[in-house]
Amino acid sequence: MKLNKIIPILFLSGLIADEGDITDFTLQNGLKVIVMEKHAVPVVSVNLWYDVGSHDEWDGIRGTAHLFEHMMFRGTPSIPDGDFDRLLKEVGGDLNASTSDDHTIYYERLPAVNLELALRMEADRMQNLILNQEILDTEREVVKEEERQRSANPIQKLIFKYIRSSVPEGHPYAETPIGIMEQLDTVSVATCQSFYEMYYAPNNAVLVVVGDVTPNKVKQLSENYFGSIPSSKNLPDNPDLSVPARDKKVTLQEKSSFDIPVTFMGYQIPPAKHEDIQALTVLNSILSGGESSRLPQRLVRKDKIALFSAGQPYTRQGPGIFIYFAVYFPHIKPDKIASTIIDELEKIKKNGVTQDELTKAQKQLLASKIFERYSASSLANSLGSAQLTYGDYREYNKEIERFSKVSSDDIKRVANTYFIDKNLMVMHISPENLGFGKKLMMRLASLFMYCLLYTSDAADDTPCVDLGGRRI
């Protein structure tokens, strides 16, 4: 192994050693607890992962998992509405929560001396949450307002439509976590209670504690507060998340009030735990990991047909989607954008990537992972994600090794496996009601921007390059 690869890995090993060992145990009721000691600062991060997301919902209750994320903050008999936030903030802590296709996560970060407060309150709302009509009606309106705000953003709304369209109708991923408002309107308190008792249980949860703590202390507190909570007796099996292979390319045409055209291109990829995901992640860094990567260089700098281009592998428990997009002026034809991106992908399929590109991408990913490990919150999130994705948090420590082992042959292989025409879904979003005046202004703006780029290329003026890139 080359020295430039050995040094970062040795540095990382020292960083991990300074964090202390990772310990795990499982309570008799099925609660998995993972503890990492990190004594650099007197802070602790607590993540409580529930293995329930929008893909677990059935038709008629779409959006309930996300609705529960809101209702979990509405109080219990012993911790009234608003006290969860207030008590944490009084000791200098903060909190948040999120719902995805696959999971619901609750986060707290607070002084380590107050760990007991966070665990006591999390255990309390795992079993004693107040659910009534007033709370349901209030939080349902909050969710509706979120949906209205999202719908007011024309591009964001179409992004979600694009992701939903990547799977067949009726698939568990065919709706995003925000759900269907008409179905939320019919969800009853009784349905919410059944959902709560089914999924909000210790045998469907993973507790991750990272910070200035000891495993013995965490175990004692976990047993005290979570140990008496009964397991769920009617926890359903995970739904079938498989997606049939496409037999032809799909192209969607959409109109938007956004004045700039956008093209999305996505290829179906395997689940997050699949062995090809690391190679696809490295490939994404080569293609769109900054202004010097292939797509920005080709579309923005060389061909000058796009304002901005980027990509991201969207991974989840079931099959995901490898998304690329470009933003461009209205006089550029959408097919030109798509064909140029495909041409760049075809080059990789035929010729692979250079060793310099591979090394740079691996260093970028390595640096990102190293910096994540300075933060107790990021560590807690990574450990929880590894446990829920792979079924074993220890896979977290293999992450760097997996990225480092990706070869140029791996890059070429995954490009040829997934970047095929029948596996592609394209969405072209064009402006609606774009009058002559706006078109003229857009054309002049494009000429001005391209002049900046040409001047920058001629003078090798880096600040001008940045200026052009930031005019998105």
One Martini backbone bead per residue (centre of mass of N, CA, C, O) as a GRO file, in nm:
protein
  472
    1MET     BB    1   0.097   0.035   0.021
    2LYS     BB    2   0.078   0.353   0.004
    3LEU     BB    3   0.170   0.618   0.197
    4ASN     BB    4  -0.087   0.806   0.128
    5LYS     BB    5  -0.273   0.574   0.266
    6ILE     BB    6  -0.148   0.508   0.545
    7ILE     BB    7  -0.157   0.773   0.708
    8PRO     BB    8  -0.468   0.815   0.738
    9ILE     BB    9  -0.517   0.536   0.874
   10LEU     BB   10  -0.338   0.584   1.120
   11PHE     BB   11  -0.487   0.832   1.218
   12LEU     BB   12  -0.760   0.693   1.252
   13SER     BB   13  -0.670   0.481   1.459
   14GLY     BB   14  -0.603   0.692   1.677
   15LEU     BB   15  -0.885   0.813   1.697
   16ILE     BB   16  -1.034   0.556   1.781
   17ALA     BB   17  -0.867   0.491   2.033
   18ASP     BB   18  -0.956   0.760   2.181
   19GLU     BB   19  -1.267   0.674   2.208
   20GLY     BB   20  -1.290   0.384   2.257
   21ASP     BB   21  -1.487   0.143   2.319
   22ILE     BB   22  -1.735  -0.082   2.204
   23THR     BB   23  -2.055  -0.146   2.346
   24ASP     BB   24  -2.290  -0.421   2.403
   25PHE     BB   25  -2.647  -0.476   2.472
   26THR     BB   26  -2.937  -0.680   2.579
   27LEU     BB   27  -3.237  -0.674   2.675
   28GLN     BB   28  -3.500  -0.880   2.757
   29ASN     BB   29  -3.698  -0.695   2.561
   30GLY     BB   30  -3.476  -0.623   2.302
   31LEU     BB   31  -3.293  -0.393   2.364
   32LYS     BB   32  -3.052  -0.225   2.189
   33VAL     BB   33  -2.717  -0.138   2.311
   34ILE     BB   34  -2.488   0.132   2.233
   35VAL     BB   35  -2.143   0.205   2.337
   36MET     BB   36  -1.937   0.506   2.327
   37GLU     BB   37  -1.636   0.627   2.417
   38LYS     BB   38  -1.593   1.001   2.466
   39HIS     BB   39  -1.368   1.211   2.662
   40ALA     BB   40  -1.296   1.501   2.549
   41VAL     BB   41  -1.596   1.579   2.626
   42PRO     BB   42  -1.884   1.661   2.844
   43VAL     BB   43  -2.057   1.478   2.626
   44VAL     BB   44  -2.381   1.353   2.497
   45SER     BB   45  -2.522   1.115   2.268
   46VAL     BB   46  -2.865   1.037   2.177
   47ASN     BB   47  -2.999   0.748   2.007
   48LEU     BB   48  -3.331   0.657   1.884
   49TRP     BB   49  -3.415   0.372   1.707
   50TYR     BB   50  -3.678   0.300   1.479
   51ASP     BB   51  -3.813   0.025   1.287
   52VAL     BB   52  -3.977   0.283   1.134
   53GLY     BB   53  -4.147   0.372   0.833
   54SER     BB   54  -4.310   0.436   0.544
   55HIS     BB   55  -4.284   0.128   0.448
   56ASP     BB   56  -4.486   0.025   0.693
   57GLU     BB   57  -4.720   0.130   0.563
   58TRP     BB   58  -5.055   0.131   0.484
   59ASP     BB   59  -5.322   0.160   0.319
   60GLY     BB   60  -5.471   0.462   0.480
   61ILE     BB   61  -5.178   0.565   0.654
   62ARG     BB   62  -5.021   0.771   0.504
   63GLY     BB   63  -4.790   0.936   0.739
   64THR     BB   64  -4.773   0.816   1.035
   65ALA     BB   65  -4.472   0.806   1.104
   66HIS     BB   66  -4.435   1.116   1.088
   67LEU     BB   67  -4.656   1.196   1.285
   68PHE     BB   68  -4.514   1.062   1.532
   69GLU     BB   69  -4.274   1.245   1.550
   70HIS     BB   70  -4.458   1.472   1.666
   71MET     BB   71  -4.622   1.326   1.901
   72MET     BB   72  -4.364   1.253   2.085
   73PHE     BB   73  -4.371   1.573   2.201
   74ARG     BB   74  -4.668   1.581   2.374
   75GLY     BB   75  -4.651   1.376   2.604
   76THR     BB   76  -4.703   1.276   2.944
   77PRO     BB   77  -4.807   1.240   3.259
   78SER     BB   78  -4.499   1.319   3.367
   79ILE     BB   79  -4.451   1.480   3.074
   80PRO     BB   80  -4.556   1.742   2.961
   81ASP     BB   81  -4.629   1.948   2.733
   82GLY     BB   82  -4.296   2.082   2.655
   83ASP     BB   83  -4.087   1.945   2.864
   84PHE     BB   84  -3.883   1.805   2.691
   85ASP     BB   85  -3.754   2.059   2.582
   86ARG     BB   86  -3.714   2.225   2.840
   87LEU     BB   87  -3.532   2.030   3.005
   88LEU     BB   88  -3.300   2.019   2.802
   89LYS     BB   89  -3.244   2.330   2.777
   90GLU     BB   90  -3.177   2.382   3.081
   91VAL     BB   91  -2.898   2.193   3.038
   92GLY     BB   92  -2.795   2.253   2.726
   93GLY     BB   93  -2.969   2.108   2.525
   94ASP     BB   94  -3.063   1.910   2.236
   95LEU     BB   95  -3.302   1.837   1.959
   96ASN     BB   96  -3.439   1.569   1.744
   97ALA     BB   97  -3.597   1.450   1.430
   98SER     BB   98  -3.664   1.162   1.202
   99THR     BB   99  -3.805   1.054   0.880
  100SER     BB  100  -3.806   0.770   0.679
  101ASP     BB  101  -3.854   0.501   0.492
  102ASP     BB  102  -3.719   0.311   0.744
  103HIS     BB  103  -3.696   0.537   0.983
  104THR     BB  104  -3.689   0.650   1.333
  105ILE     BB  105  -3.536   0.942   1.492
  106TYR     BB  106  -3.391   1.029   1.814
  107TYR     BB  107  -3.232   1.327   1.945
  108GLU     BB  108  -2.959   1.390   2.182
  109ARG     BB  109  -2.779   1.672   2.336
  110LEU     BB  110  -2.568   1.668   2.632
  111PRO     BB  111  -2.463   1.666   2.926
  112ALA     BB  112  -2.333   1.391   3.077
  113VAL     BB  113  -2.469   1.438   3.366
  114ASN     BB  114  -2.769   1.420   3.196
  115LEU     BB  115  -2.835   1.134   3.086
  116GLU     BB  116  -3.077   1.042   3.259
  117LEU     BB  117  -3.285   1.235   3.141
  118ALA     BB  118  -3.297   1.120   2.852
  119LEU     BB  119  -3.366   0.823   2.926
  120ARG     BB  120  -3.621   0.875   3.089
  121MET     BB  121  -3.785   1.018   2.860
  122GLU     BB  122  -3.767   0.800   2.642
  123ALA     BB  123  -3.900   0.574   2.807
  124ASP     BB  124  -4.165   0.718   2.865
  125ARG     BB  125  -4.251   0.762   2.550
  126MET     BB  126  -4.253   0.453   2.477
  127GLN     BB  127  -4.521   0.394   2.693
  128ASN     BB  128  -4.683   0.704   2.772
  129LEU     BB  129  -4.824   0.825   2.545
  130ILE     BB  130  -5.034   1.080   2.450
  131LEU     BB  131  -5.356   0.998   2.292
  132ASN     BB  132  -5.560   1.229   2.115
  133GLN     BB  133  -5.759   1.433   1.933
  134GLU     BB  134  -5.612   1.701   1.977
  135ILE     BB  135  -5.329   1.603   1.898
  136LEU     BB  136  -5.394   1.491   1.623
  137ASP     BB  137  -5.509   1.751   1.496
  138THR     BB  138  -5.263   1.932   1.538
  139GLU     BB  139  -5.038   1.754   1.395
  140ARG     BB  140  -5.180   1.732   1.126
  141GLU     BB  141  -5.157   2.038   1.059
  142VAL     BB  142  -4.851   2.048   1.063
  143VAL     BB  143  -4.809   1.852   0.829
  144LYS     BB  144  -4.972   2.014   0.621
  145GLU     BB  145  -4.783   2.257   0.626
  146GLU     BB  146  -4.539   2.110   0.521
  147GLU     BB  147  -4.669   2.032   0.252
  148ARG     BB  148  -4.724   2.320   0.155
  149GLN     BB  149  -4.428   2.411   0.152
  150ARG     BB  150  -4.329   2.195  -0.043
  151SER     BB  151  -4.531   2.265  -0.278
  152ALA     BB  152  -4.414   2.562  -0.313
  153ASN     BB  153  -4.175   2.395  -0.420
  154PRO     BB  154  -4.139   2.295  -0.736
  155ILE     BB  155  -3.883   2.112  -0.728
  156GLN     BB  156  -3.929   1.946  -0.475
  157LYS     BB  157  -4.192   1.820  -0.565
  158LEU     BB  158  -4.058   1.671  -0.816
  159ILE     BB  159  -3.852   1.504  -0.669
  160PHE     BB  160  -4.057   1.327  -0.520
  161LYS     BB  161  -4.189   1.222  -0.775
  162TYR     BB  162  -3.940   1.086  -0.889
  163ILE     BB  163  -3.890   0.887  -0.656
  164ARG     BB  164  -4.170   0.749  -0.667
  165SER     BB  165  -4.133   0.663  -0.981
  166SER     BB  166  -3.895   0.441  -0.926
  167VAL     BB  167  -4.150   0.277  -0.848
  168PRO     BB  168  -4.405   0.095  -0.821
  169GLU     BB  169  -4.719   0.082  -0.778
  170GLY     BB  170  -4.756   0.005  -0.425
  171HIS     BB  171  -4.500   0.046  -0.313
  172PRO     BB  172  -4.346   0.127  -0.015
  173TYR     BB  173  -4.188   0.375  -0.191
  174ALA     BB  174  -4.437   0.540  -0.335
  175GLU     BB  175  -4.411   0.703  -0.064
  176THR     BB  176  -4.346   0.952   0.128
  177PRO     BB  177  -4.329   1.042   0.461
  178ILE     BB  178  -4.555   1.263   0.442
  179GLY     BB  179  -4.770   1.150   0.256
  180ILE     BB  180  -5.135   1.143   0.258
  181MET     BB  181  -5.367   1.367   0.340
  182GLU     BB  182  -5.633   1.208   0.298
  183GLN     BB  183  -5.542   0.978   0.494
  184LEU     BB  184  -5.483   1.141   0.749
  185ASP     BB  185  -5.782   1.235   0.791
  186THR     BB  186  -5.868   0.915   0.871
  187VAL     BB  187  -5.703   0.899   1.114
  188SER     BB  188  -5.712   0.754   1.423
  189VAL     BB  189  -5.657   0.704   1.750
  190ALA     BB  190  -5.669   0.395   1.735
  191THR     BB  191  -5.457   0.368   1.513
  192CYS     BB  192  -5.229   0.507   1.667
  193GLN     BB  193  -5.221   0.309   1.904
  194SER     BB  194  -5.150   0.059   1.736
  195PHE     BB  195  -4.889   0.169   1.612
  196TYR     BB  196  -4.743   0.221   1.878
  197GLU     BB  197  -4.759  -0.073   1.998
  198MET     BB  198  -4.611  -0.205   1.757
  199TYR     BB  199  -4.332  -0.006   1.720
  200TYR     BB  200  -4.304   0.123   2.022
  201ALA     BB  201  -4.047  -0.084   2.106
  202PRO     BB  202  -3.769  -0.245   2.220
  203ASN     BB  203  -3.771  -0.476   1.979
  204ASN     BB  204  -3.769  -0.193   1.771
  205ALA     BB  205  -3.487  -0.091   1.901
  206VAL     BB  206  -3.204   0.152   1.915
  207LEU     BB  207  -2.952   0.238   2.146
  208VAL     BB  208  -2.735   0.530   2.135
  209VAL     BB  209  -2.420   0.599   2.312
  210VAL     BB  210  -2.215   0.902   2.300
  211GLY     BB  211  -1.934   0.969   2.523
  212ASP     BB  212  -1.899   1.074   2.864
  213VAL     BB  213  -1.898   0.745   2.936
  214THR     BB  214  -2.011   0.434   3.072
  215PRO     BB  215  -2.128   0.122   3.031
  216ASN     BB  216  -2.234   0.074   3.321
  217LYS     BB  217  -2.412   0.326   3.339
  218VAL     BB  218  -2.589   0.270   3.090
  219LYS     BB  219  -2.695  -0.002   3.184
  220GLN     BB  220  -2.831   0.087   3.443
  221LEU     BB  221  -3.025   0.297   3.313
  222SER     BB  222  -3.159   0.110   3.108
  223GLU     BB  223  -3.279  -0.090   3.311
  224ASN     BB  224  -3.439   0.113   3.481
  225TYR     BB  225  -3.615   0.246   3.227
  226PHE     BB  226  -3.650  -0.006   3.003
  227GLY     BB  227  -3.681  -0.298   3.135
  228SER     BB  228  -4.017  -0.284   3.186
  229ILE     BB  229  -4.075  -0.281   2.893
  230PRO     BB  230  -4.266  -0.419   2.674
  231SER     BB  231  -4.296  -0.608   2.419
  232SER     BB  232  -4.389  -0.666   2.110
  233LYS     BB  233  -4.650  -0.895   1.989
  234ASN     BB  234  -4.714  -0.744   1.676
  235LEU     BB  235  -4.466  -0.759   1.493
  236PRO     BB  236  -4.405  -0.715   1.181
  237ASP     BB  237  -4.298  -0.785   0.895
  238ASN     BB  238  -4.115  -0.702   0.650
  239PRO     BB  239  -4.147  -0.577   0.364
  240ASP     BB  240  -4.135  -0.595   0.028
  241LEU     BB  241  -3.856  -0.419  -0.149
  242SER     BB  242  -3.852  -0.516  -0.413
  243VAL     BB  243  -3.743  -0.450  -0.759
  244PRO     BB  244  -3.799  -0.461  -1.071
  245ALA     BB  245  -3.661  -0.471  -1.356
  246ARG     BB  246  -3.615  -0.285  -1.615
  247ASP     BB  247  -3.713  -0.280  -1.978
  248LYS     BB  248  -3.705   0.048  -1.988
  249LYS     BB  249  -3.691   0.360  -2.052
  250VAL     BB  250  -3.771   0.658  -1.860
  251THR     BB  251  -3.978   0.950  -1.949
  252LEU     BB  252  -4.029   1.272  -1.802
  253GLN     BB  253  -4.266   1.546  -1.824
  254GLU     BB  254  -4.234   1.878  -1.679
  255LYS     BB  255  -4.385   2.149  -1.510
  256SER     BB  256  -4.277   2.486  -1.392
  257SER     BB  257  -4.234   2.791  -1.207
  258PHE     BB  258  -3.956   2.759  -1.267
  259ASP     BB  259  -3.717   2.943  -1.471
  260ILE     BB  260  -3.540   2.677  -1.464
  261PRO     BB  261  -3.410   2.413  -1.593
  262VAL     BB  262  -3.440   2.053  -1.518
  263THR     BB  263  -3.241   1.747  -1.491
  264PHE     BB  264  -3.316   1.407  -1.424
  265MET     BB  265  -3.102   1.118  -1.341
  266GLY     BB  266  -3.171   0.758  -1.293
  267TYR     BB  267  -3.038   0.466  -1.126
  268GLN     BB  268  -3.079   0.162  -1.030
  269ILE     BB  269  -3.000   0.035  -0.703
  270PRO     BB  270  -2.902  -0.125  -0.446
  271PRO     BB  271  -2.888  -0.178  -0.141
  272ALA     BB  272  -2.696  -0.044   0.114
  273LYS     BB  273  -2.552  -0.342   0.180
  274HIS     BB  274  -2.424  -0.362  -0.078
  275GLU     BB  275  -2.108  -0.413  -0.225
  276ASP     BB  276  -2.146  -0.171  -0.453
  277ILE     BB  277  -2.177   0.101  -0.297
  278GLN     BB  278  -1.883   0.193  -0.265
  279ALA     BB  279  -1.820   0.222  -0.569
  280LEU     BB  280  -2.051   0.425  -0.625
  281THR     BB  281  -1.948   0.644  -0.429
  282VAL     BB  282  -1.678   0.690  -0.567
  283LEU     BB  283  -1.795   0.757  -0.844
  284ASN     BB  284  -1.950   1.008  -0.754
  285SER     BB  285  -1.698   1.171  -0.679
  286ILE     BB  286  -1.583   1.174  -0.969
  287LEU     BB  287  -1.838   1.311  -1.102
  288SER     BB  288  -1.947   1.520  -0.826
  289GLY     BB  289  -1.687   1.611  -0.623
  290GLY     BB  290  -1.690   1.892  -0.747
  291GLU     BB  291  -1.561   2.117  -0.980
  292SER     BB  292  -1.329   1.893  -1.079
  293SER     BB  293  -1.523   1.710  -1.176
  294ARG     BB  294  -1.665   1.574  -1.450
  295LEU     BB  295  -1.942   1.715  -1.486
  296PRO     BB  296  -1.867   2.013  -1.437
  297GLN     BB  297  -1.645   2.019  -1.650
  298ARG     BB  298  -1.827   1.945  -1.890
  299LEU     BB  299  -2.096   2.121  -1.860
  300VAL     BB  300  -1.971   2.399  -1.753
  301ARG     BB  301  -1.673   2.438  -1.874
  302LYS     BB  302  -1.660   2.306  -2.160
  303ASP     BB  303  -1.966   2.315  -2.289
  304LYS     BB  304  -2.157   2.526  -2.158
  305ILE     BB  305  -2.476   2.399  -2.066
  306ALA     BB  306  -2.439   2.454  -1.752
  307LEU     BB  307  -2.465   2.575  -1.422
  308PHE     BB  308  -2.523   2.283  -1.286
  309SER     BB  309  -2.376   1.977  -1.134
  310ALA     BB  310  -2.498   1.666  -0.981
  311GLY     BB  311  -2.478   1.397  -0.724
  312GLN     BB  312  -2.654   1.095  -0.574
  313PRO     BB  313  -2.678   0.832  -0.369
  314TYR     BB  314  -2.992   0.675  -0.297
  315THR     BB  315  -3.015   0.509  -0.001
  316ARG     BB  316  -3.155   0.193   0.129
  317GLN     BB  317  -3.292  -0.094   0.231
  318GLY     BB  318  -3.368  -0.085  -0.043
  319PRO     BB  319  -3.377   0.014  -0.334
  320GLY     BB  320  -3.222   0.261  -0.519
  321ILE     BB  321  -3.084   0.585  -0.643
  322PHE     BB  322  -2.889   0.730  -0.905
  323ILE     BB  323  -2.842   1.077  -0.904
  324TYR     BB  324  -2.872   1.322  -1.163
  325PHE     BB  325  -2.812   1.681  -1.226
  326ALA     BB  326  -2.930   1.977  -1.413
  327VAL     BB  327  -2.874   2.327  -1.461
  328TYR     BB  328  -3.035   2.551  -1.706
  329PHE     BB  329  -3.097   2.717  -1.980
  330PRO     BB  330  -3.371   2.743  -2.198
  331HIS     BB  331  -3.194   2.714  -2.476
  332ILE     BB  332  -3.141   2.438  -2.376
  333LYS     BB  333  -3.155   2.113  -2.447
  334PRO     BB  334  -3.239   1.839  -2.269
  335ASP     BB  335  -3.102   1.621  -2.453
  336LYS     BB  336  -2.818   1.742  -2.424
  337ILE     BB  337  -2.780   1.685  -2.129
  338ALA     BB  338  -2.829   1.380  -2.129
  339SER     BB  339  -2.614   1.299  -2.348
  340THR     BB  340  -2.368   1.410  -2.192
  341ILE     BB  341  -2.386   1.236  -1.943
  342ILE     BB  342  -2.381   0.966  -2.091
  343ASP     BB  343  -2.107   1.007  -2.227
  344GLU     BB  344  -1.948   1.012  -1.960
  345LEU     BB  345  -2.033   0.728  -1.870
  346GLU     BB  346  -1.924   0.574  -2.121
  347LYS     BB  347  -1.627   0.630  -2.070
  348ILE     BB  348  -1.615   0.465  -1.810
  349LYS     BB  349  -1.716   0.196  -1.925
  350LYS     BB  350  -1.467   0.178  -2.128
  351ASN     BB  351  -1.201   0.325  -1.954
  352GLY     BB  352  -1.254   0.430  -1.693
  353VAL     BB  353  -1.028   0.543  -1.445
  354THR     BB  354  -0.802   0.712  -1.292
  355GLN     BB  355  -0.584   0.702  -1.037
  356ASP     BB  356  -0.617   0.995  -0.949
  357GLU     BB  357  -0.924   0.991  -0.920
  358LEU     BB  358  -0.941   0.763  -0.714
  359THR     BB  359  -0.762   0.885  -0.493
  360LYS     BB  360  -0.920   1.145  -0.451
  361ALA     BB  361  -1.191   1.017  -0.372
  362GLN     BB  362  -1.086   0.856  -0.127
  363LYS     BB  363  -0.984   1.104   0.030
  364GLN     BB  364  -1.251   1.248   0.057
  365LEU     BB  365  -1.397   1.021   0.213
  366LEU     BB  366  -1.195   0.993   0.442
  367ALA     BB  367  -1.213   1.281   0.550
  368SER     BB  368  -1.514   1.274   0.613
  369LYS     BB  369  -1.499   1.037   0.819
  370ILE     BB  370  -1.303   1.166   1.016
  371PHE     BB  371  -1.468   1.422   1.091
  372GLU     BB  372  -1.713   1.267   1.202
  373ARG     BB  373  -1.536   1.145   1.456
  374TYR     BB  374  -1.548   1.412   1.633
  375SER     BB  375  -1.854   1.351   1.661
  376ALA     BB  376  -2.094   1.220   1.859
  377SER     BB  377  -2.338   1.244   1.672
  378SER     BB  378  -2.214   1.104   1.421
  379LEU     BB  379  -2.145   0.840   1.562
  380ALA     BB  380  -2.428   0.761   1.647
  381ASN     BB  381  -2.542   0.756   1.360
  382SER     BB  382  -2.345   0.543   1.241
  383LEU     BB  383  -2.412   0.311   1.433
  384GLY     BB  384  -2.716   0.296   1.380
  385SER     BB  385  -2.700   0.255   1.076
  386ALA     BB  386  -2.538  -0.010   1.081
  387GLN     BB  387  -2.744  -0.175   1.243
  388LEU     BB  388  -2.991  -0.129   1.040
  389THR     BB  389  -2.845  -0.214   0.773
  390TYR     BB  390  -2.656  -0.483   0.871
  391GLY     BB  391  -2.703  -0.585   1.183
  392ASP     BB  392  -2.410  -0.434   1.251
  393TYR     BB  393  -2.209  -0.196   1.397
  394ARG     BB  394  -1.919  -0.306   1.305
  395GLU     BB  395  -1.936  -0.201   1.009
  396TYR     BB  396  -1.834   0.083   1.066
  397ASN     BB  397  -1.519  -0.006   1.085
  398LYS     BB  398  -1.526  -0.099   0.759
  399GLU     BB  399  -1.568   0.150   0.579
  400ILE     BB  400  -1.281   0.241   0.503
  401GLU     BB  401  -1.185  -0.024   0.381
  402ARG     BB  402  -1.394  -0.038   0.153
  403PHE     BB  403  -1.305   0.221   0.008
  404SER     BB  404  -0.994   0.144  -0.024
  405LYS     BB  405  -1.064  -0.125  -0.211
  406VAL     BB  406  -1.138   0.033  -0.443
  407SER     BB  407  -1.125  -0.008  -0.787
  408SER     BB  408  -1.114   0.051  -1.121
  409ASP     BB  409  -1.264  -0.212  -1.185
  410ASP     BB  410  -1.509  -0.154  -1.005
  411ILE     BB  411  -1.602   0.100  -1.148
  412LYS     BB  412  -1.648  -0.029  -1.428
  413ARG     BB  413  -1.845  -0.249  -1.339
  414VAL     BB  414  -2.077  -0.070  -1.216
  415ALA     BB  415  -2.126   0.099  -1.465
  416ASN     BB  416  -2.209  -0.153  -1.647
  417THR     BB  417  -2.443  -0.254  -1.459
  418TYR     BB  418  -2.623   0.033  -1.411
  419PHE     BB  419  -2.544   0.218  -1.677
  420ILE     BB  420  -2.827   0.158  -1.835
  421ASP     BB  421  -3.086   0.234  -2.031
  422LYS     BB  422  -3.317   0.048  -1.891
  423ASN     BB  423  -3.224   0.184  -1.593
  424LEU     BB  424  -3.349   0.460  -1.683
  425MET     BB  425  -3.456   0.783  -1.537
  426VAL     BB  426  -3.622   1.070  -1.669
  427MET     BB  427  -3.645   1.432  -1.584
  428HIS     BB  428  -3.805   1.704  -1.738
  429ILE     BB  429  -3.788   2.052  -1.639
  430SER     BB  430  -4.002   2.311  -1.737
  431PRO     BB  431  -4.103   2.614  -1.794
  432GLU     BB  432  -4.380   2.811  -1.731
  433ASN     BB  433  -4.462   3.097  -1.871
  434LEU     BB  434  -4.217   3.191  -2.065
  435GLY     BB  435  -4.146   3.479  -2.170
  436PHE     BB  436  -3.971   3.686  -2.368
  437GLY     BB  437  -3.833   3.854  -2.148
  438LYS     BB  438  -3.713   3.618  -1.988
  439LYS     BB  439  -3.560   3.485  -2.217
  440LEU     BB  440  -3.375   3.724  -2.271
  441MET     BB  441  -3.248   3.741  -1.990
  442MET     BB  442  -3.135   3.453  -1.991
  443ARG     BB  443  -2.955   3.484  -2.236
  444LEU     BB  444  -2.780   3.714  -2.123
  445ALA     BB  445  -2.689   3.565  -1.871
  446SER     BB  446  -2.546   3.334  -2.020
  447LEU     BB  447  -2.340   3.509  -2.168
  448PHE     BB  448  -2.212   3.631  -1.917
  449MET     BB  449  -2.122   3.367  -1.786
  450TYR     BB  450  -1.950   3.259  -2.024
  451CYS     BB  451  -1.755   3.493  -2.021
  452LEU     BB  452  -1.641   3.431  -1.748
  453LEU     BB  453  -1.539   3.148  -1.820
  454TYR     BB  454  -1.354   3.224  -2.055
  455THR     BB  455  -1.181   3.421  -1.894
  456SER     BB  456  -1.093   3.215  -1.686
  457ASP     BB  457  -0.957   3.016  -1.881
  458ALA     BB  458  -0.750   3.220  -2.001
  459ALA     BB  459  -0.639   3.329  -1.699
  460ASP     BB  460  -0.664   3.138  -1.459
  461ASP     BB  461  -0.916   3.249  -1.269
  462THR     BB  462  -1.036   3.129  -0.988
  463PRO     BB  463  -1.244   3.338  -0.877
  464CYS     BB  464  -1.413   3.332  -1.142
  465VAL     BB  465  -1.499   3.042  -1.120
  466ASP     BB  466  -1.651   3.073  -0.856
  467LEU     BB  467  -1.849   3.280  -0.953
  468GLY     BB  468  -1.983   3.102  -1.167
  469GLY     BB  469  -2.065   2.865  -0.973
  470ARG     BB  470  -2.237   3.077  -0.773
  471ARG     BB  471  -2.483   3.153  -0.989
  472ILE     BB  472  -2.718   2.946  -0.897
   0.00000   0.00000   0.00000
